[in-house]
Amino acid sequence: MVNSSHEAMHRIFQDYPGLFTGVSKALGLPLIQPTSVTVLPTDLTEIQPVERRVDTLLRFDGDEPILLAVEAQSAKDPNKPASWAYYLSFLHTKYKTPPLLLVVCQDRATAEWAAQPVLIGPRWWASLTLRPLVAGPHNMPVINDPEEARADLALATLSAITHAREAAVDGILKALSTALQDVPEAVADPIIEFTARGLGVNRRAGELWRNLVAVDLSFYKSYLSEEIRDEGRAQARVEDILHLLDRRGVEVSDTDRERVTSCDDLDVLDLWFDRAITATSAEQVLAEAEDRPTGE
């Protein structure tokens, strides 16, 4: 189970290692197609009591083996370049294989910061130069065509995640939900999950995705799909209640509005909606169970 936007940004490479091929093409890299990919341990801790852990680590074997370290970065962090340099040095020493660092970002400012080469050493002679490869809204393709999304569902998912804060995300999500209508449930479910977690539950894009899943993918019956659909239905019911009270001229305090918007129980929301049809105050709508009129 993917539990956060941060985890989705790098974990998707574990579940879909072929995604890096699509990312490489998007970034104009001459990646040699690997013959196999292995997920490696991410713990880079040495004997010394200093823990160093990369987000995701993959080994691509073939004519030109490489190690791919994937880091999800949500904000600028002046301490990160030193950690990234350590990761690459450690991996090069341990595995004797060329390491490559890919940083995945969701905003342009962080992506531009992460992409800057960092010189390590005296200003007159850089002993090392850190050059992360960065994937973000500035260079990931906007996949808003269902056929293109269907051709590479993992890349379309990353497109949605990296553009989560951009206006273009609406078209990407619609294309992805349309593309998923024609694929088996076992294929669609992890894509639905990565997209939901990657967008973030508190963002408008996340709400849009839940609504699309509720409508376009209503035939899926998995636990995750049902959970996302329920969230979409709950959000729609919340909007219906508040809209109805507003149209009827019933005043709703900030406290009562917060109570409605924070509720995710469909049974309770349905009850509140029924009450809102005739209630003359928000207090009547939100009355506790013991205050319900007979028959409710």
mmCIF file of N, CA and C in Angstrom, residues 69-174:
data_model
loop_
_atom_site.group_PDB
_atom_site.id
_atom_site.type_symbol
_atom_site.label_atom_id
_atom_site.label_comp_id
_atom_site.label_asym_id
_atom_site.label_seq_id
_atom_site.Cartn_x
_atom_site.Cartn_y
_atom_site.Cartn_z
ATOM 1 N N ALA A 69 19.225 5.393 -8.461
ATOM 2 C CA ALA A 69 18.716 5.825 -7.162
ATOM 3 C C ALA A 69 17.655 6.885 -7.417
ATOM 4 N N VAL A 70 16.427 6.649 -6.931
ATOM 5 C CA VAL A 70 15.321 7.581 -7.143
ATOM 6 C C VAL A 70 14.985 8.260 -5.825
ATOM 7 N N GLU A 71 15.000 9.585 -5.832
ATOM 8 C CA GLU A 71 14.674 10.379 -4.656
ATOM 9 C C GLU A 71 13.467 11.258 -4.950
ATOM 10 N N ALA A 72 12.482 11.251 -4.075
ATOM 11 C CA ALA A 72 11.336 12.152 -4.173
ATOM 12 C C ALA A 72 11.633 13.389 -3.335
ATOM 13 N N GLN A 73 11.557 14.566 -3.948
ATOM 14 C CA GLN A 73 11.907 15.797 -3.254
ATOM 15 C C GLN A 73 10.760 16.789 -3.366
ATOM 16 N N SER A 74 10.197 17.190 -2.221
ATOM 17 C CA SER A 74 9.034 18.066 -2.219
ATOM 18 C C SER A 74 9.372 19.529 -1.988
ATOM 19 N N ALA A 75 10.599 19.809 -1.538
ATOM 20 C CA ALA A 75 10.979 21.199 -1.262
ATOM 21 C C ALA A 75 12.495 21.314 -1.281
ATOM 22 N N LYS A 76 12.987 22.544 -1.374
ATOM 23 C CA LYS A 76 14.433 22.775 -1.341
ATOM 24 C C LYS A 76 14.970 22.385 0.033
ATOM 25 N N ASP A 77 16.120 21.748 0.031
ATOM 26 C CA ASP A 77 16.755 21.330 1.278
ATOM 27 C C ASP A 77 18.266 21.478 1.102
ATOM 28 N N PRO A 78 18.872 22.458 1.749
ATOM 29 C CA PRO A 78 20.310 22.702 1.545
ATOM 30 C C PRO A 78 21.191 21.536 1.972
ATOM 31 N N ASN A 79 20.653 20.612 2.785
ATOM 32 C CA ASN A 79 21.448 19.468 3.221
ATOM 33 C C ASN A 79 21.394 18.295 2.253
ATOM 34 N N LYS A 80 20.456 18.327 1.324
ATOM 35 C CA LYS A 80 20.265 17.183 0.443
ATOM 36 C C LYS A 80 21.431 16.917 -0.511
ATOM 37 N N PRO A 81 22.008 17.948 -1.151
ATOM 38 C CA PRO A 81 23.104 17.659 -2.081
ATOM 39 C C PRO A 81 24.229 16.844 -1.454
ATOM 40 N N ALA A 82 24.576 17.131 -0.195
ATOM 41 C CA ALA A 82 25.625 16.360 0.471
ATOM 42 C C ALA A 82 25.198 14.906 0.636
ATOM 43 N N SER A 83 23.919 14.688 0.994
ATOM 44 C CA SER A 83 23.417 13.319 1.132
ATOM 45 C C SER A 83 23.427 12.608 -0.212
ATOM 46 N N TRP A 84 22.993 13.304 -1.266
ATOM 47 C CA TRP A 84 22.973 12.684 -2.586
ATOM 48 C C TRP A 84 24.379 12.318 -3.052
ATOM 49 N N ALA A 85 25.330 13.196 -2.802
ATOM 50 C CA ALA A 85 26.716 12.891 -3.176
ATOM 51 C C ALA A 85 27.210 11.651 -2.421
ATOM 52 N N TYR A 86 26.836 11.552 -1.152
ATOM 53 C CA TYR A 86 27.205 10.384 -0.351
ATOM 54 C C TYR A 86 26.591 9.127 -0.952
ATOM 55 N N TYR A 87 25.306 9.194 -1.315
ATOM 56 C CA TYR A 87 24.640 8.025 -1.896
ATOM 57 C C TYR A 87 25.411 7.522 -3.113
ATOM 58 N N LEU A 88 25.725 8.445 -4.016
ATOM 59 C CA LEU A 88 26.375 8.046 -5.261
ATOM 60 C C LEU A 88 27.765 7.464 -5.004
ATOM 61 N N SER A 89 28.509 8.093 -4.106
ATOM 62 C CA SER A 89 29.845 7.588 -3.788
ATOM 63 C C SER A 89 29.772 6.207 -3.152
ATOM 64 N N PHE A 90 28.830 6.044 -2.228
ATOM 65 C CA PHE A 90 28.676 4.765 -1.545
ATOM 66 C C PHE A 90 28.275 3.676 -2.530
ATOM 67 N N LEU A 91 27.314 3.974 -3.387
ATOM 68 C CA LEU A 91 26.833 2.985 -4.348
ATOM 69 C C LEU A 91 27.933 2.589 -5.324
ATOM 70 N N HIS A 92 28.704 3.573 -5.766
ATOM 71 C CA HIS A 92 29.813 3.287 -6.687
ATOM 72 C C HIS A 92 30.835 2.361 -6.023
ATOM 73 N N THR A 93 31.104 2.615 -4.743
ATOM 74 C CA THR A 93 32.083 1.803 -4.013
ATOM 75 C C THR A 93 31.547 0.402 -3.734
ATOM 76 N N LYS A 94 30.284 0.307 -3.328
ATOM 77 C CA LYS A 94 29.722 -0.986 -2.931
ATOM 78 C C LYS A 94 29.449 -1.895 -4.115
ATOM 79 N N TYR A 95 28.861 -1.354 -5.175
ATOM 80 C CA TYR A 95 28.395 -2.199 -6.272
ATOM 81 C C TYR A 95 29.322 -2.201 -7.481
ATOM 82 N N LYS A 96 30.315 -1.304 -7.504
ATOM 83 C CA LYS A 96 31.238 -1.210 -8.639
ATOM 84 C C LYS A 96 30.485 -1.064 -9.960
ATOM 85 N N THR A 97 29.398 -0.305 -9.907
ATOM 86 C CA THR A 97 28.539 -0.087 -11.066
ATOM 87 C C THR A 97 28.195 1.393 -11.135
ATOM 88 N N PRO A 98 28.203 2.002 -12.316
ATOM 89 C CA PRO A 98 27.910 3.433 -12.421
ATOM 90 C C PRO A 98 26.543 3.777 -11.832
ATOM 91 N N PRO A 99 26.502 4.688 -10.851
ATOM 92 C CA PRO A 99 25.216 5.091 -10.267
ATOM 93 C C PRO A 99 24.664 6.342 -10.940
ATOM 94 N N LEU A 100 23.341 6.417 -10.977
ATOM 95 C CA LEU A 100 22.658 7.575 -11.535
ATOM 96 C C LEU A 100 21.584 7.999 -10.543
ATOM 97 N N LEU A 101 21.518 9.300 -10.244
ATOM 98 C CA LEU A 101 20.533 9.818 -9.305
ATOM 99 C C LEU A 101 19.412 10.517 -10.061
ATOM 100 N N LEU A 102 18.173 10.061 -9.851
ATOM 101 C CA LEU A 102 16.994 10.700 -10.426
ATOM 102 C C LEU A 102 16.179 11.308 -9.299
ATOM 103 N N VAL A 103 15.949 12.631 -9.361
ATOM 104 C CA VAL A 103 15.152 13.340 -8.364
ATOM 105 C C VAL A 103 13.810 13.697 -8.992
ATOM 106 N N VAL A 104 12.707 13.274 -8.344
ATOM 107 C CA VAL A 104 11.363 13.527 -8.848
ATOM 108 C C VAL A 104 10.725 14.632 -8.011
ATOM 109 N N CYS A 105 10.225 15.682 -8.676
ATOM 110 C CA CYS A 105 9.657 16.844 -7.988
ATOM 111 C C CYS A 105 8.265 17.154 -8.529
ATOM 112 N N GLN A 106 7.504 17.896 -7.726
ATOM 113 C CA GLN A 106 6.161 18.285 -8.124
ATOM 114 C C GLN A 106 5.996 19.785 -8.324
ATOM 115 N N ASP A 107 7.055 20.550 -8.159
ATOM 116 C CA ASP A 107 6.958 21.981 -8.432
ATOM 117 C C ASP A 107 8.238 22.441 -9.115
ATOM 118 N N ARG A 108 8.099 23.456 -9.929
ATOM 119 C CA ARG A 108 9.201 23.906 -10.775
ATOM 120 C C ARG A 108 10.371 24.478 -9.974
ATOM 121 N N ALA A 109 10.063 25.196 -8.904
ATOM 122 C CA ALA A 109 11.131 25.805 -8.119
ATOM 123 C C ALA A 109 12.037 24.738 -7.518
ATOM 124 N N THR A 110 11.435 23.699 -6.964
ATOM 125 C CA THR A 110 12.229 22.613 -6.380
ATOM 126 C C THR A 110 12.994 21.869 -7.462
ATOM 127 N N ALA A 111 12.352 21.641 -8.599
ATOM 128 C CA ALA A 111 13.005 20.922 -9.697
ATOM 129 C C ALA A 111 14.204 21.695 -10.225
ATOM 130 N N GLU A 112 14.046 23.002 -10.407
ATOM 131 C CA GLU A 112 15.157 23.830 -10.902
ATOM 132 C C GLU A 112 16.294 23.857 -9.892
ATOM 133 N N TRP A 113 15.954 23.905 -8.607
ATOM 134 C CA TRP A 113 16.988 23.866 -7.571
ATOM 135 C C TRP A 113 17.729 22.532 -7.584
ATOM 136 N N ALA A 114 16.985 21.438 -7.671
ATOM 137 C CA ALA A 114 17.600 20.110 -7.630
ATOM 138 C C ALA A 114 18.479 19.849 -8.845
ATOM 139 N N ALA A 115 18.158 20.476 -9.980
ATOM 140 C CA ALA A 115 18.889 20.215 -11.217
ATOM 141 C C ALA A 115 20.221 20.952 -11.287
ATOM 142 N N GLN A 116 20.450 21.903 -10.402
ATOM 143 C CA GLN A 116 21.687 22.669 -10.458
ATOM 144 C C GLN A 116 22.886 21.800 -10.065
ATOM 145 N N PRO A 117 23.943 21.796 -10.884
ATOM 146 C CA PRO A 117 25.146 21.055 -10.495
ATOM 147 C C PRO A 117 25.720 21.610 -9.195
ATOM 148 N N VAL A 118 26.178 20.729 -8.345
ATOM 149 C CA VAL A 118 26.777 21.134 -7.070
ATOM 150 C C VAL A 118 28.243 20.733 -7.086
ATOM 151 N N LEU A 119 29.118 21.719 -6.948
ATOM 152 C CA LEU A 119 30.561 21.460 -6.936
ATOM 153 C C LEU A 119 30.994 21.189 -5.507
ATOM 154 N N ILE A 120 31.667 20.070 -5.315
ATOM 155 C CA ILE A 120 32.123 19.670 -3.983
ATOM 156 C C ILE A 120 33.651 19.762 -3.954
ATOM 157 N N GLY A 121 34.171 20.626 -3.108
ATOM 158 C CA GLY A 121 35.606 20.837 -3.031
ATOM 159 C C GLY A 121 35.898 22.325 -2.998
ATOM 160 N N PRO A 122 37.160 22.723 -3.001
ATOM 161 C CA PRO A 122 37.511 24.147 -3.013
ATOM 162 C C PRO A 122 36.952 24.822 -4.259
ATOM 163 N N ARG A 123 36.680 26.119 -4.160
ATOM 164 C CA ARG A 123 36.070 26.824 -5.288
ATOM 165 C C ARG A 123 36.988 26.851 -6.498
ATOM 166 N N TRP A 124 38.304 26.661 -6.274
ATOM 167 C CA TRP A 124 39.233 26.695 -7.388
ATOM 168 C C TRP A 124 39.480 25.305 -7.987
ATOM 169 N N TRP A 125 38.954 24.266 -7.339
ATOM 170 C CA TRP A 125 39.097 22.903 -7.914
ATOM 171 C C TRP A 125 38.015 22.004 -7.317
ATOM 172 N N ALA A 126 37.029 21.682 -8.108
ATOM 173 C CA ALA A 126 35.947 20.818 -7.635
ATOM 174 C C ALA A 126 36.394 19.366 -7.700
ATOM 175 N N SER A 127 36.509 18.741 -6.536
ATOM 176 C CA SER A 127 36.889 17.334 -6.506
ATOM 177 C C SER A 127 35.774 16.450 -7.065
ATOM 178 N N LEU A 128 34.546 16.831 -6.766
ATOM 179 C CA LEU A 128 33.385 16.102 -7.281
ATOM 180 C C LEU A 128 32.356 17.105 -7.787
ATOM 181 N N THR A 129 31.600 16.696 -8.776
ATOM 182 C CA THR A 129 30.490 17.501 -9.254
ATOM 183 C C THR A 129 29.228 16.650 -9.219
ATOM 184 N N LEU A 130 28.250 17.076 -8.439
ATOM 185 C CA LEU A 130 26.976 16.366 -8.344
ATOM 186 C C LEU A 130 26.034 16.888 -9.421
ATOM 187 N N ARG A 131 25.565 15.992 -10.287
ATOM 188 C CA ARG A 131 24.659 16.381 -11.369
ATOM 189 C C ARG A 131 23.439 15.464 -11.353
ATOM 190 N N PRO A 132 22.453 15.776 -10.517
ATOM 191 C CA PRO A 132 21.245 14.942 -10.481
ATOM 192 C C PRO A 132 20.452 15.055 -11.782
ATOM 193 N N LEU A 133 19.808 13.973 -12.136
ATOM 194 C CA LEU A 133 18.830 13.972 -13.214
ATOM 195 C C LEU A 133 17.485 14.291 -12.563
ATOM 196 N N VAL A 134 16.750 15.244 -13.091
ATOM 197 C CA VAL A 134 15.526 15.698 -12.423
ATOM 198 C C VAL A 134 14.321 15.510 -13.338
ATOM 199 N N ALA A 135 13.257 14.941 -12.784
ATOM 200 C CA ALA A 135 11.975 14.819 -13.487
ATOM 201 C C ALA A 135 10.949 15.642 -12.725
ATOM 202 N N GLY A 136 10.300 16.550 -13.422
ATOM 203 C CA GLY A 136 9.326 17.411 -12.760
ATOM 204 C C GLY A 136 8.381 18.032 -13.764
ATOM 205 N N PRO A 137 7.584 18.983 -13.343
ATOM 206 C CA PRO A 137 6.612 19.595 -14.254
ATOM 207 C C PRO A 137 7.256 20.382 -15.392
ATOM 208 N N HIS A 138 8.536 20.699 -15.251
ATOM 209 C CA HIS A 138 9.211 21.473 -16.283
ATOM 210 C C HIS A 138 9.636 20.630 -17.474
ATOM 211 N N ASN A 139 9.732 19.292 -17.289
ATOM 212 C CA ASN A 139 10.227 18.477 -18.407
ATOM 213 C C ASN A 139 9.478 17.164 -18.623
ATOM 214 N N MET A 140 8.564 16.787 -17.731
ATOM 215 C CA MET A 140 7.782 15.584 -17.954
ATOM 216 C C MET A 140 6.646 15.888 -18.933
ATOM 217 N N PRO A 141 6.357 14.966 -19.846
ATOM 218 C CA PRO A 141 5.334 15.238 -20.858
ATOM 219 C C PRO A 141 3.943 15.377 -20.247
ATOM 220 N N VAL A 142 3.135 16.231 -20.850
ATOM 221 C CA VAL A 142 1.732 16.363 -20.457
ATOM 222 C C VAL A 142 0.941 15.366 -21.299
ATOM 223 N N ILE A 143 0.612 14.238 -20.702
ATOM 224 C CA ILE A 143 -0.071 13.161 -21.434
ATOM 225 C C ILE A 143 -1.579 13.323 -21.233
ATOM 226 N N ASN A 144 -2.211 14.010 -22.165
ATOM 227 C CA ASN A 144 -3.645 14.259 -22.061
ATOM 228 C C ASN A 144 -4.445 13.590 -23.166
ATOM 229 N N ASP A 145 -3.821 12.628 -23.827
ATOM 230 C CA ASP A 145 -4.492 11.835 -24.859
ATOM 231 C C ASP A 145 -4.654 10.404 -24.348
ATOM 232 N N PRO A 146 -5.874 9.865 -24.305
ATOM 233 C CA PRO A 146 -6.084 8.520 -23.756
ATOM 234 C C PRO A 146 -5.250 7.445 -24.442
ATOM 235 N N GLU A 147 -5.073 7.557 -25.749
ATOM 236 C CA GLU A 147 -4.279 6.546 -26.456
ATOM 237 C C GLU A 147 -2.823 6.592 -26.015
ATOM 238 N N GLU A 148 -2.306 7.792 -25.850
ATOM 239 C CA GLU A 148 -0.927 7.937 -25.379
ATOM 240 C C GLU A 148 -0.794 7.438 -23.944
ATOM 241 N N ALA A 149 -1.800 7.720 -23.128
ATOM 242 C CA ALA A 149 -1.778 7.238 -21.751
ATOM 243 C C ALA A 149 -1.843 5.726 -21.703
ATOM 244 N N ARG A 150 -2.674 5.131 -22.548
ATOM 245 C CA ARG A 150 -2.826 3.672 -22.584
ATOM 246 C C ARG A 150 -1.528 2.992 -23.022
ATOM 247 N N ALA A 151 -0.747 3.668 -23.870
ATOM 248 C CA ALA A 151 0.502 3.089 -24.362
ATOM 249 C C ALA A 151 1.551 2.969 -23.266
ATOM 250 N N ASP A 152 1.499 3.834 -22.256
ATOM 251 C CA ASP A 152 2.455 3.787 -21.140
ATOM 252 C C ASP A 152 1.753 4.317 -19.900
ATOM 253 N N LEU A 153 1.028 3.433 -19.207
ATOM 254 C CA LEU A 153 0.233 3.845 -18.056
ATOM 255 C C LEU A 153 1.108 4.382 -16.928
ATOM 256 N N ALA A 154 2.290 3.793 -16.736
ATOM 257 C CA ALA A 154 3.171 4.242 -15.666
ATOM 258 C C ALA A 154 3.669 5.658 -15.934
ATOM 259 N N LEU A 155 4.044 5.945 -17.176
ATOM 260 C CA LEU A 155 4.515 7.289 -17.517
ATOM 261 C C LEU A 155 3.370 8.296 -17.407
ATOM 262 N N ALA A 156 2.166 7.885 -17.793
ATOM 263 C CA ALA A 156 1.011 8.763 -17.654
ATOM 264 C C ALA A 156 0.736 9.062 -16.179
ATOM 265 N N THR A 157 0.941 8.063 -15.330
ATOM 266 C CA THR A 157 0.761 8.271 -13.889
ATOM 267 C C THR A 157 1.796 9.250 -13.358
ATOM 268 N N LEU A 158 3.046 9.076 -13.755
ATOM 269 C CA LEU A 158 4.085 10.012 -13.326
ATOM 270 C C LEU A 158 3.811 11.404 -13.880
ATOM 271 N N SER A 159 3.277 11.479 -15.085
ATOM 272 C CA SER A 159 2.904 12.768 -15.657
ATOM 273 C C SER A 159 1.890 13.466 -14.763
ATOM 274 N N ALA A 160 0.897 12.702 -14.286
ATOM 275 C CA ALA A 160 -0.115 13.275 -13.391
ATOM 276 C C ALA A 160 0.502 13.707 -12.067
ATOM 277 N N ILE A 161 1.367 12.890 -11.510
ATOM 278 C CA ILE A 161 1.969 13.192 -10.214
ATOM 279 C C ILE A 161 2.851 14.434 -10.289
ATOM 280 N N THR A 162 3.672 14.525 -11.317
ATOM 281 C CA THR A 162 4.598 15.650 -11.407
ATOM 282 C C THR A 162 3.888 16.947 -11.803
ATOM 283 N N HIS A 163 2.712 16.838 -12.405
ATOM 284 C CA HIS A 163 1.944 18.038 -12.784
ATOM 285 C C HIS A 163 0.776 18.279 -11.835
ATOM 286 N N ALA A 164 0.817 17.675 -10.645
ATOM 287 C CA ALA A 164 -0.314 17.748 -9.710
ATOM 288 C C ALA A 164 -0.678 19.181 -9.348
ATOM 289 N N ARG A 165 0.286 20.087 -9.358
ATOM 290 C CA ARG A 165 0.025 21.476 -8.981
ATOM 291 C C ARG A 165 -0.173 22.384 -10.192
ATOM 292 N N GLU A 166 -0.210 21.786 -11.387
ATOM 293 C CA GLU A 166 -0.345 22.552 -12.617
ATOM 294 C C GLU A 166 -1.763 22.418 -13.157
ATOM 295 N N ALA A 167 -2.193 23.418 -13.921
ATOM 296 C CA ALA A 167 -3.534 23.375 -14.518
ATOM 297 C C ALA A 167 -3.682 22.207 -15.489
ATOM 298 N N ALA A 168 -2.565 21.772 -16.064
ATOM 299 C CA ALA A 168 -2.604 20.688 -17.055
ATOM 300 C C ALA A 168 -3.016 19.348 -16.460
ATOM 301 N N VAL A 169 -2.989 19.240 -15.130
ATOM 302 C CA VAL A 169 -3.282 17.951 -14.510
ATOM 303 C C VAL A 169 -4.706 17.489 -14.797
ATOM 304 N N ASP A 170 -5.641 18.410 -15.007
ATOM 305 C CA ASP A 170 -7.025 18.022 -15.275
ATOM 306 C C ASP A 170 -7.108 17.139 -16.517
ATOM 307 N N GLY A 171 -6.483 17.581 -17.600
ATOM 308 C CA GLY A 171 -6.504 16.814 -18.840
ATOM 309 C C GLY A 171 -5.768 15.494 -18.720
ATOM 310 N N ILE A 172 -4.678 15.493 -17.956
ATOM 311 C CA ILE A 172 -3.910 14.260 -17.763
ATOM 312 C C ILE A 172 -4.751 13.223 -17.026
ATOM 313 N N LEU A 173 -5.408 13.643 -15.962
ATOM 314 C CA LEU A 173 -6.218 12.714 -15.169
ATOM 315 C C LEU A 173 -7.393 12.177 -15.966
ATOM 316 N N LYS A 174 -8.023 13.022 -16.767
ATOM 317 C CA LYS A 174 -9.143 12.564 -17.589
ATOM 318 C C LYS A 174 -8.664 11.547 -18.616
#
